[in-house]
Short mmCIF file of C-alpha atoms in Angstrom, two decimals:
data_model
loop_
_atom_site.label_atom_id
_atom_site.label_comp_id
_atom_site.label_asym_id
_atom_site.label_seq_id
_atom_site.Cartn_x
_atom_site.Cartn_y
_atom_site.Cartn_z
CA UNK A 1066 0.00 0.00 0.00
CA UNK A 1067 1.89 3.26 -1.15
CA UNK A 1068 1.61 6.76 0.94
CA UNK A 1069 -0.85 8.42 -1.63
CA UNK A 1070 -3.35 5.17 -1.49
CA UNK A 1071 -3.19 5.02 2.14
CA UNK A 1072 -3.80 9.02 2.86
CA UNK A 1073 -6.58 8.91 0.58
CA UNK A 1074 -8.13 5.62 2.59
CA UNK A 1075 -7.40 7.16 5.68
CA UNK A 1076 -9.41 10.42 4.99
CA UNK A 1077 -12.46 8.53 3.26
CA UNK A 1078 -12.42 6.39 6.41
CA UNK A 1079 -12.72 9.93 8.49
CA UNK A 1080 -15.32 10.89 6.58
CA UNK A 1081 -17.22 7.68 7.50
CA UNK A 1082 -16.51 5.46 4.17
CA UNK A 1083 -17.45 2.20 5.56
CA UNK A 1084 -15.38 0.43 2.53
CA UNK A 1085 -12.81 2.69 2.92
CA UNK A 1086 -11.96 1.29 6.61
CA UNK A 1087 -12.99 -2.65 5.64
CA UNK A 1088 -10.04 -2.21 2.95
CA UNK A 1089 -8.05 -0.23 5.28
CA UNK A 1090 -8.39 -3.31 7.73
CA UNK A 1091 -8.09 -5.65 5.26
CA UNK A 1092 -4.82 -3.79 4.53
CA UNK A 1093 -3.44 -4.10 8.44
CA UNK A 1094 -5.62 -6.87 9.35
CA UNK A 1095 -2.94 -9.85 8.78
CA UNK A 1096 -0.14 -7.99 10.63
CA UNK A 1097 -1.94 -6.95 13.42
CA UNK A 1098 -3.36 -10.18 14.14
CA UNK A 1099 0.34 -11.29 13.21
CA UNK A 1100 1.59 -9.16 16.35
CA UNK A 1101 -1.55 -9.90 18.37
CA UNK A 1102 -1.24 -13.73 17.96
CA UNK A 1103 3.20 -13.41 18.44
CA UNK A 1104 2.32 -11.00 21.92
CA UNK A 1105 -0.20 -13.45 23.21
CA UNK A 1106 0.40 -16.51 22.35
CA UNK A 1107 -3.13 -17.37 21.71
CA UNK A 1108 -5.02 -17.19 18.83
CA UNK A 1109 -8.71 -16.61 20.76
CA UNK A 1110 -6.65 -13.30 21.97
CA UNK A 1111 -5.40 -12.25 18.87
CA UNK A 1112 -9.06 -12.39 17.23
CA UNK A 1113 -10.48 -10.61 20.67
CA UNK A 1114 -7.80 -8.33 20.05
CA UNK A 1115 -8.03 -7.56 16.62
CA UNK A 1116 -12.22 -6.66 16.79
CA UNK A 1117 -11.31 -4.87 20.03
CA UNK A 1118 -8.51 -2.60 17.88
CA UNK A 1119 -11.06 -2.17 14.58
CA UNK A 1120 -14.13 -0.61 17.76
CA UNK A 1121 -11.42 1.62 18.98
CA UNK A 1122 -10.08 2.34 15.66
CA UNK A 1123 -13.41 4.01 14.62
CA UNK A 1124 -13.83 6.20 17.64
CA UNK A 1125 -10.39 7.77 17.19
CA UNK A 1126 -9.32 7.31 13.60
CA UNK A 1127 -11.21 11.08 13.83
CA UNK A 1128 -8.29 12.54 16.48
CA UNK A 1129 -5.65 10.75 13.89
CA UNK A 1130 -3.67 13.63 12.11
CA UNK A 1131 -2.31 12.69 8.89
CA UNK A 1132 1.50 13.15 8.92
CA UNK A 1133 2.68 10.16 7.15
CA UNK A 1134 2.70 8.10 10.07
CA UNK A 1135 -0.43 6.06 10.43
CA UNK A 1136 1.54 3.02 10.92
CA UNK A 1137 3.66 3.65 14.44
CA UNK A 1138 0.07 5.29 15.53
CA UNK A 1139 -1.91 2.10 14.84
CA UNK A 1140 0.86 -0.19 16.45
CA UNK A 1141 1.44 1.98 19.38
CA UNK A 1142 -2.29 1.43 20.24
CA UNK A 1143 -2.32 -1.91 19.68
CA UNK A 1144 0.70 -2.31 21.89
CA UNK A 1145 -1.11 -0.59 24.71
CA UNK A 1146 -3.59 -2.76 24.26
CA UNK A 1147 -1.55 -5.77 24.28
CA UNK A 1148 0.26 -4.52 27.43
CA UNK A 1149 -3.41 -4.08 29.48
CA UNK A 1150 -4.20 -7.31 28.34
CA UNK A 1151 -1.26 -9.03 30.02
CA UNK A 1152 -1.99 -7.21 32.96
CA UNK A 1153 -5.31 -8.08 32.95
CA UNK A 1154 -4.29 -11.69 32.78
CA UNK A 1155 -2.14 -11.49 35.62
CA UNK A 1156 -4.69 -10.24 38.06
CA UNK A 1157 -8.17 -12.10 36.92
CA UNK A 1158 -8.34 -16.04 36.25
CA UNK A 1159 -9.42 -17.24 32.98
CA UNK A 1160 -13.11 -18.92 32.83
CA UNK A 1161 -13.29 -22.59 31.16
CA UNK A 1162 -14.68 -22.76 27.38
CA UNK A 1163 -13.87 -24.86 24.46
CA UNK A 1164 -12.59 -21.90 22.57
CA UNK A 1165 -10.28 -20.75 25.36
CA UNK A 1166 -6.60 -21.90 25.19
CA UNK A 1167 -3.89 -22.87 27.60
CA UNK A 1168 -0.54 -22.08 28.25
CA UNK A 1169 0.33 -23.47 24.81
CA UNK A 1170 -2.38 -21.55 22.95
CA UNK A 1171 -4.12 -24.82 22.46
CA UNK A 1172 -8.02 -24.66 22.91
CA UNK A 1173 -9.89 -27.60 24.17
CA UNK A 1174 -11.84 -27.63 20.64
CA UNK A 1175 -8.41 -28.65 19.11
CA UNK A 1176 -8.40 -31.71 20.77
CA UNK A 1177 -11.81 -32.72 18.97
CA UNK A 1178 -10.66 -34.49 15.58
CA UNK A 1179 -11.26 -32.16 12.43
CA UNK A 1180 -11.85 -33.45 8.75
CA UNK A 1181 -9.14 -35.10 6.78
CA UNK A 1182 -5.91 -32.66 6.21
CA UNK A 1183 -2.08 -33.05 5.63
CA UNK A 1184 -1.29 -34.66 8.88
CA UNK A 1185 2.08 -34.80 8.27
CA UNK A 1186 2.30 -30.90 7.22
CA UNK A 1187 0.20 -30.20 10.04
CA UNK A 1188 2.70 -31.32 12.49
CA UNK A 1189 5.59 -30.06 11.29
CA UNK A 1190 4.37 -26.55 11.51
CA UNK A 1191 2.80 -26.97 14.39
CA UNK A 1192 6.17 -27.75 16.04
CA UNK A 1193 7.83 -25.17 14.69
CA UNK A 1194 5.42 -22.83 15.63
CA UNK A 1195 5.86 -24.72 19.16
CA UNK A 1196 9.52 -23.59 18.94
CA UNK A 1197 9.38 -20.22 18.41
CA UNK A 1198 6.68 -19.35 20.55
CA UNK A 1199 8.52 -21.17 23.35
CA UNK A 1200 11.58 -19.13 22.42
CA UNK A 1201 9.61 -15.40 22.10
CA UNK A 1202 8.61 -16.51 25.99
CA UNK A 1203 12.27 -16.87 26.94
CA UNK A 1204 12.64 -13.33 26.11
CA UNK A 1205 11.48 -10.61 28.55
CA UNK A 1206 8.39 -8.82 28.08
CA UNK A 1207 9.85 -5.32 26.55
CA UNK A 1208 12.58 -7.10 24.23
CA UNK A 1209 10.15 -9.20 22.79
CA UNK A 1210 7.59 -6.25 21.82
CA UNK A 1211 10.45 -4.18 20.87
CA UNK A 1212 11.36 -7.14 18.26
CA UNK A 1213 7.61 -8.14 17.41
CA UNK A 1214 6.74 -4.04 16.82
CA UNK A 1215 9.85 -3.56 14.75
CA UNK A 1216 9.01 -7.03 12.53
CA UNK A 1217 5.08 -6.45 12.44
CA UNK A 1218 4.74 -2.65 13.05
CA UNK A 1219 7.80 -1.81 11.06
CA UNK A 1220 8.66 0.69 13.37
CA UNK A 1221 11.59 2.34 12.97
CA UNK A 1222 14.45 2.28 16.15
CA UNK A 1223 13.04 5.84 16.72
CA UNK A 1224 9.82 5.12 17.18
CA UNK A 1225 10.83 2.01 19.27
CA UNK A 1226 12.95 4.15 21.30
CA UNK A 1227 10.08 6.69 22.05
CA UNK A 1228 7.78 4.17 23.00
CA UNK A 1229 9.44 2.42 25.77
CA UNK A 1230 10.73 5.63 27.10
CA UNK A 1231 14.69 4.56 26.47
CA UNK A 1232 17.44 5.98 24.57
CA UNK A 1233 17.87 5.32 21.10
CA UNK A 1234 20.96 3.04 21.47
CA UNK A 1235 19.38 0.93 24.04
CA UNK A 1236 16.47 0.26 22.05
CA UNK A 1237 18.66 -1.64 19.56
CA UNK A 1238 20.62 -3.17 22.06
CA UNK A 1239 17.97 -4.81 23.32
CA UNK A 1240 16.69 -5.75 19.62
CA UNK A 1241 19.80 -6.76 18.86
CA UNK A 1242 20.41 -9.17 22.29
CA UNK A 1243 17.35 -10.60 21.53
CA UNK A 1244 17.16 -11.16 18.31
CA UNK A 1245 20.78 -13.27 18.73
CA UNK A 1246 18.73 -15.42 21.57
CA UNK A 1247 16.36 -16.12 19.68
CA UNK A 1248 18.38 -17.48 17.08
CA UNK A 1249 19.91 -19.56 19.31
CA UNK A 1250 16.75 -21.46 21.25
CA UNK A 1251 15.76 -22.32 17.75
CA UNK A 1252 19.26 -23.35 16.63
CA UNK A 1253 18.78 -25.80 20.00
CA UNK A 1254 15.62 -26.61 19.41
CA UNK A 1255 15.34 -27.42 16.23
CA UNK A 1256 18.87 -29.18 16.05
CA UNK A 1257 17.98 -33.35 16.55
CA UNK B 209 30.55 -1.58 21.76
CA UNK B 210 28.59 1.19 23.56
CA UNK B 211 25.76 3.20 23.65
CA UNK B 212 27.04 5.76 21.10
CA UNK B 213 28.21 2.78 18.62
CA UNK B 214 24.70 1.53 19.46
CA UNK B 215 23.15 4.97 18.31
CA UNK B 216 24.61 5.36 15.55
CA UNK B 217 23.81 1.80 14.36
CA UNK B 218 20.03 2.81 14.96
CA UNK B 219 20.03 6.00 13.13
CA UNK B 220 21.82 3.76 10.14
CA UNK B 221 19.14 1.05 10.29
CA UNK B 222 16.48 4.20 10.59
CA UNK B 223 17.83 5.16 7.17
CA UNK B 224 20.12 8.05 8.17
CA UNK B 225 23.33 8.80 5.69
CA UNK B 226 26.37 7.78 8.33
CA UNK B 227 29.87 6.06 7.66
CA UNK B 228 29.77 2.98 10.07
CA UNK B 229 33.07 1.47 11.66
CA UNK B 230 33.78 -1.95 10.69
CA UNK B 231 32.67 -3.53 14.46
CA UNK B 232 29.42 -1.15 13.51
CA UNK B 233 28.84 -2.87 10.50
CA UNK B 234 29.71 -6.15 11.40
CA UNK B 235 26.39 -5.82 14.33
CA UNK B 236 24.19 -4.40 11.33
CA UNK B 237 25.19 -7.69 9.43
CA UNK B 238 24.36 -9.69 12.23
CA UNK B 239 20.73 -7.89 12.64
CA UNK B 240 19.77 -8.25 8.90
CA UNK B 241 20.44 -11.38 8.96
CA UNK B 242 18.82 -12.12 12.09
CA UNK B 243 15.63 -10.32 10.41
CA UNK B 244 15.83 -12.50 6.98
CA UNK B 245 15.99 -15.69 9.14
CA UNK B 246 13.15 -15.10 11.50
CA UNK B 247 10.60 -12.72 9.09
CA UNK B 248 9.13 -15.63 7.64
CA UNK B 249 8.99 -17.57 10.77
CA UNK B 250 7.54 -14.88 12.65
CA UNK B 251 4.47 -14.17 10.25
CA UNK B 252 1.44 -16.05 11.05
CA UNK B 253 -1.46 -17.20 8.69
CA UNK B 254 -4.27 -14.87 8.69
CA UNK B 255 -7.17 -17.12 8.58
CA UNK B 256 -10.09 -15.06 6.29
CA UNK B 257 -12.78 -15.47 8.51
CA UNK B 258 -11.89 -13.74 11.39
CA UNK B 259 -12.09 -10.48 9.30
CA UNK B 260 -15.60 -11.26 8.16
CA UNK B 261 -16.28 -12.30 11.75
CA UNK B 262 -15.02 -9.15 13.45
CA UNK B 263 -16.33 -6.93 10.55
CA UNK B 264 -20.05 -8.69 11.13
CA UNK B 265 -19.54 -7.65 15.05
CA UNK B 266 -18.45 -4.51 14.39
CA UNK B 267 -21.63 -3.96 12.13
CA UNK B 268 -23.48 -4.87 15.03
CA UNK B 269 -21.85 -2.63 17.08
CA UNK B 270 -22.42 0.37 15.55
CA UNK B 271 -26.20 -0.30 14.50
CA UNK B 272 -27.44 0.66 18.03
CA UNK B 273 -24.68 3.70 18.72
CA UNK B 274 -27.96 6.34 18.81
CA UNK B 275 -29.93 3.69 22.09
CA UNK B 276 -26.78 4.07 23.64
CA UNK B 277 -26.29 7.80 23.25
CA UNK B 278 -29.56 8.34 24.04
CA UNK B 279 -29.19 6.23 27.53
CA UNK B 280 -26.08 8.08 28.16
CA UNK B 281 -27.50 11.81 27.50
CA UNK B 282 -30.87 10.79 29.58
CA UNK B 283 -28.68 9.43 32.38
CA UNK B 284 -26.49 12.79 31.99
CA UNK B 285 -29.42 15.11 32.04
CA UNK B 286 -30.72 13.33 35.11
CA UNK B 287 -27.45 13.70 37.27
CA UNK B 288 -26.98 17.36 35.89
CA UNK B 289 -30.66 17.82 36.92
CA UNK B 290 -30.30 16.71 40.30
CA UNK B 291 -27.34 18.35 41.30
CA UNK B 292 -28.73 21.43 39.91
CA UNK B 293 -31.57 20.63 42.73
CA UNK B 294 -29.01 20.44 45.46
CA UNK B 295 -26.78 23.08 44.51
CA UNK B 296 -30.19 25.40 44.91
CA UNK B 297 -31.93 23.81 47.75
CA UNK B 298 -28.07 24.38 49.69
CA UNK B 299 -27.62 28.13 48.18
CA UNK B 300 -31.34 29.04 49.54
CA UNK B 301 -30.11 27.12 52.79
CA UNK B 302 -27.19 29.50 53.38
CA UNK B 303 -28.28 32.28 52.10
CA UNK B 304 -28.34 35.31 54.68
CA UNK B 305 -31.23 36.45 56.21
CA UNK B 306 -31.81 40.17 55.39
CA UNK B 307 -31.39 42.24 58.34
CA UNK B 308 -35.29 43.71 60.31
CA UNK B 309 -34.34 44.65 63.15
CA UNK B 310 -34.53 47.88 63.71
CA UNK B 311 -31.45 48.21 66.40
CA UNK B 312 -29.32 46.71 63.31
CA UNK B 313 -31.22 49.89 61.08
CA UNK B 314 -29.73 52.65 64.01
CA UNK B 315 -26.59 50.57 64.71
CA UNK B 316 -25.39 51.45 61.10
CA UNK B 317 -26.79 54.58 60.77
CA UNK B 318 -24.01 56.63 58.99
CA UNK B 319 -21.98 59.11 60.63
CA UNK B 320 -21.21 62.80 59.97
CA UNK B 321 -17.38 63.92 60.41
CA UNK B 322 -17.53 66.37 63.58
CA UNK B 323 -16.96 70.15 62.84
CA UNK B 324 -13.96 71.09 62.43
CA UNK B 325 -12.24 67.64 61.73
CA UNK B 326 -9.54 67.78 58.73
CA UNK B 327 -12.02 65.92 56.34
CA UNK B 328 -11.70 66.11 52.48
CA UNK B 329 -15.03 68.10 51.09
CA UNK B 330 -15.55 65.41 48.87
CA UNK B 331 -15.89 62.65 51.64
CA UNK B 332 -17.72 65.31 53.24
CA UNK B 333 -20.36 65.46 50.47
CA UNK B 334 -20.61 61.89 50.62
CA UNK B 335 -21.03 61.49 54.09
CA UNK B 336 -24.29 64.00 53.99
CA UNK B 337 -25.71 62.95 51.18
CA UNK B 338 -25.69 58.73 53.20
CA UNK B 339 -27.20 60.86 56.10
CA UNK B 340 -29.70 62.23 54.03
CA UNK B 341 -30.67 58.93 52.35
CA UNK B 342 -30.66 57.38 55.79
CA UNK B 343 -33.50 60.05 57.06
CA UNK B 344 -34.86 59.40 53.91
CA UNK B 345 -35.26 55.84 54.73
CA UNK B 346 -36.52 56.67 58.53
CA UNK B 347 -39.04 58.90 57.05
CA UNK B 348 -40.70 55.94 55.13
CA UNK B 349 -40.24 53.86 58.37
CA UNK B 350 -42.17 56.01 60.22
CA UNK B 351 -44.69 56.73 57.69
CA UNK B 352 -45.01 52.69 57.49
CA UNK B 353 -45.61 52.80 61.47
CA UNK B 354 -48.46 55.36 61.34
CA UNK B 355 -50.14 53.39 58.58
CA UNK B 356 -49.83 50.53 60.51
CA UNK B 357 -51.36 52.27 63.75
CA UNK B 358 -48.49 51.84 65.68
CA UNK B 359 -47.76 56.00 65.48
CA UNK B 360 -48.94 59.11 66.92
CA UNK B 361 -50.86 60.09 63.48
CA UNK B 362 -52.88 56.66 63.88
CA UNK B 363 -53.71 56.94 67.46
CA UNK B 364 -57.62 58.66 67.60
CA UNK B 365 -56.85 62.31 68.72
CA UNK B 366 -60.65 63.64 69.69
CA UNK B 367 -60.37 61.47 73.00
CA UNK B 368 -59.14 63.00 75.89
CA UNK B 369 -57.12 61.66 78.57
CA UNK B 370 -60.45 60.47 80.48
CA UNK B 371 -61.58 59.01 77.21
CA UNK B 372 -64.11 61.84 76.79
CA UNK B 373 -64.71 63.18 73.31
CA UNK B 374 -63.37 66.45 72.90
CA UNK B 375 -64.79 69.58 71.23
CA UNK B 376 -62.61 72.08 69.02
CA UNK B 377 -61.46 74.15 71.78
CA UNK B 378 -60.33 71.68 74.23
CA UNK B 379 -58.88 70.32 70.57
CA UNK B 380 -57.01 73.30 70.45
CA UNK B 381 -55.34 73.38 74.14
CA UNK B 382 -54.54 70.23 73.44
CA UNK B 383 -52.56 70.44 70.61
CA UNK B 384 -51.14 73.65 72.00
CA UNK B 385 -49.79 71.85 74.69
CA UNK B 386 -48.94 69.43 72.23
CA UNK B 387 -46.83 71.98 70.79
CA UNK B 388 -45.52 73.51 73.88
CA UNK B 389 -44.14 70.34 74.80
CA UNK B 390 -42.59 69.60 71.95
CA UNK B 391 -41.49 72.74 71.72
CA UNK B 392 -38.82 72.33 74.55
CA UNK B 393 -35.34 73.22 73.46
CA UNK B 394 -33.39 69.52 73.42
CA UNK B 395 -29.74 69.44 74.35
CA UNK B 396 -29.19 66.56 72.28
CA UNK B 397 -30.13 69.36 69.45
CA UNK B 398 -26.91 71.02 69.76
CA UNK B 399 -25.29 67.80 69.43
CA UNK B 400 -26.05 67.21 66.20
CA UNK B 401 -23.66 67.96 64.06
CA UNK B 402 -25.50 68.54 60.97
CA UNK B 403 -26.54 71.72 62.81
CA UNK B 404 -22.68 72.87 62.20
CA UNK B 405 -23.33 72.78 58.70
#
C-alpha cells in the first residue's frame, strides 16, 4: 500500500466510508493479528484483540492527524492494548470454554478431531510454531515487543525508542540481544 | 561496543546517511540477517474469517450507537438535573437572612465627620448625602408605622385623657400643649452635628 493510497483511505475512512476502513483493515488486518497472535500466544486473543482494535479504531481514527505516520500510531495502540491485556491476565483467572486456550495456545476444541488434512504438514508446523513461541517466551516482556513491533509494526528504532521511554541506542541493544537469543533457542531446538 | 556505537547503528538502520566502523557494520550484518531468518517464521497465517467475523460484530456494534447515546444523554441530564436541585436547595439554605431589626437599622446609621475635623469636602459630600438617604429611609419607616397604627398620626386624637370626646377648643389646648411640649429646646439638638453645617 503506497503513501498516496493510504492518505486517501485514511481520509475517506474519516469521513465515515465504511469500505474505505474494511479495505483499510483488510490492509493491516494480517499484521496486526500477526503481532496480536506473536504477543499473546493465543489465537482466541489475537481475534479478541483484533475486533477490540477495529471498535477503537473508529472512535479515534477522527483525532488521527495525517502526517505520514499512520503506521507507528496504529501499532502503538495496539501495543497498549496488548500490554493491558497481560496485565489483565495477571490479576483475573481465565473462565473454562472450548474456545479458550492454555498455556500453549491450544483450545480444548483442538483436541476434537477435524476433517481429513495433511497430517504430516500439520505437524511439522505446528512444532515449529511450538519452537518459536517457546523461544519469544524466553525473552522478557519489553525485548520481545520491541522485536515483534519492529518485525510487524515496522517501526523504525526511533519510534521504538520513544515508546518504551529509552534511549535510542538501548532500544537496539535490546533488539539486537534478543534477536541473537532467539536465534539460538531455535538453533537448539530445532537441532535433533 | 557502547551506547554511542549503538546509536549510531540505529540511526543507520532508521535510514540516516552515516559512515559505520567496521565492528558497527559487522552488528548491522548480524541484525539483517537475524531479520531474513526469522521474518518468515515470525508471520502467522491470517485465517479469512476472522475479518468477516469481526467486521459482522463490528456492524453490530455500531447499528445501536444512537440507544446508547440516548441512555447516556438521559442518564447525563438526570445527574446534571439533580445536582442542579441540590446546589439550589443548599444556596437558599445559606443564604443570609436580610437584616429587620430595627437596632441593626440605628446601629449602622451613617456618621457625619464632627466640625472642624480635617475631612476632604468630597468625603464630606458623601457622608451628607448617606445621612440624608438614611432620614430618607426613617421617614418611610415612620410613615409605614403610622399606617400601621403603631404612630402618633394613627392613634384617635378627639379622646381625651379620660376618654371623653373632645370639642374644638379643648382640641385646640390640646394640641397647644402638644406643641408647647414639643417645643422644649433639646440638648441633644446642639449635638447634632449637621446643625454645624
Amino acid at each position: 500500500m503506497d503513501t498516496e493510497q493510504l492518505r486517501d483511505m485514511i481520509a475517506q475512512a474519516k469521513a465515515g466510508d465504511a469500505r474505505a476502513f474494511e479495505r483499510l483493515l483488510a490492509g493491516y488486518g494480517p499484521r496486526l493479528y500477526g503481532y496480536f497472535y506473536r504477543a499473546t500466544g493465543r489465537h482466541h486473543d489475537a481475534e479478541d484483540l483484533l475486533g477490540e482494535l477495529t471498535l477503537r479504531l473508529v472512535r479515534t481514527l477522527q483525532t488521527y492527524k495525517d502526517q505520514g505516520r499512520f503506521e507507528p500510531w496504529l501499532f502503538r495502540i495496539a501495543a497498549n492494548m496488548v500490554r493491558d491485556r497481560i496485565r489483565r491476565k495477571k490479576t483475573r483467572p481465565q473462565p473454562a470454554s472450548l474456545s479458550v486456550e492454555d498455556e500453549q495456545g491450544r483450545s480444548l476444541s483442538d483436541a476434537i478431531p477435524a476433517g481429513p488434512t495433511d497430517v504430516g504438514e500439520y505437524l511439522l508446523a505446528e512444532e515449529a510454531s511450538e519452537s518459536l513461541k517457546t523461544a519469544l517466551r524466553a525473552l522478557d516482556e519489553t525485548t520481545r515487543q520491541m522485536i515483534l513491533l519492529r518485525h510487524f509494526g515496522e517501526m523504525s528504532f526511533k519510534d521504538i525508542a520513544e515508546m518504551f521511554q529509552c534511549p535510542l541506542g538501548t532500544a537496539l541493544a535490546k533488539v539486537h540481544r534478543g534477536l541473537q537469543r532467539l536465534r539460538q533457542e531455535l538453533e537448539q531446538r530445532e537441532t535433533p | 561496543m557502547n551506547e554511542q556505537h549503538y546509536q549510531r547503528i540505529a540511526r543507520y538502520l532508521d535510514g540516516e546517511n552515516i559512515t559505520l566502523q567496521p565492528d558497527e557494520r559487522a552488528v548491522v550484518e548480524e541484525i539483517r540477517r537475524s531479520d531474513a531468518l526469522l521474518g518468515e517464521k515470525l508471520n502467522v497465517a491470517f485465517p479469512n474469517e476472522v475479518l468477516s467475523r469481526i467486521l459482522r460484530r463490528r456492524h453490530a456494534e455500531t447499528l445501536h450507537p444512537s440507544r446508547r447515546t440516548l441512555r447516556f444523554t438521559l442518564t447525563a441530564a438526570s445527574v446534571a438535573a439533580a445536582a442542579a436541585m441540590v446546589l439550589l436547595a443548599v444556596s437558599l439554605f445559606l443564604r443570609p437572612a436580610p437584616p429587620t431589626d430595627s437596632t441593626y437599622v440605628l446601629r449602622n446609621k451613617p456618621q457625619v465627620p464632627r466640625p472642624g475635623a480635617n475631612v476632604p469636602m468630597a468625603e464630606m459630600i458623601d457622608s451628607l448625602q448617606a445621612v440624608s438617604a438614611f432620614d430618607h429611609e426613617l421617614d418611610q419607616l415612620a410613615e409605614e408605622f403610622d399606617r400601621e397604627g403603631f404612630g402618633v398620626a394613627g392613634a384617635p386624637d378627639l379622646v381625651g385623657e379620660t376618654g371623653e370626646l373632645l370639642d374644638g377648643r379643648q382640641e385646640n389646648t390640646r394640641q397647644s400643649r402638644d406643641e408647647n411640649f414639643w417645643n422644649v429646646p433639646d440638648k441633644r439638638e446642639s449635638a447634632d452635628p449637621l446643625e454645624a453645617y
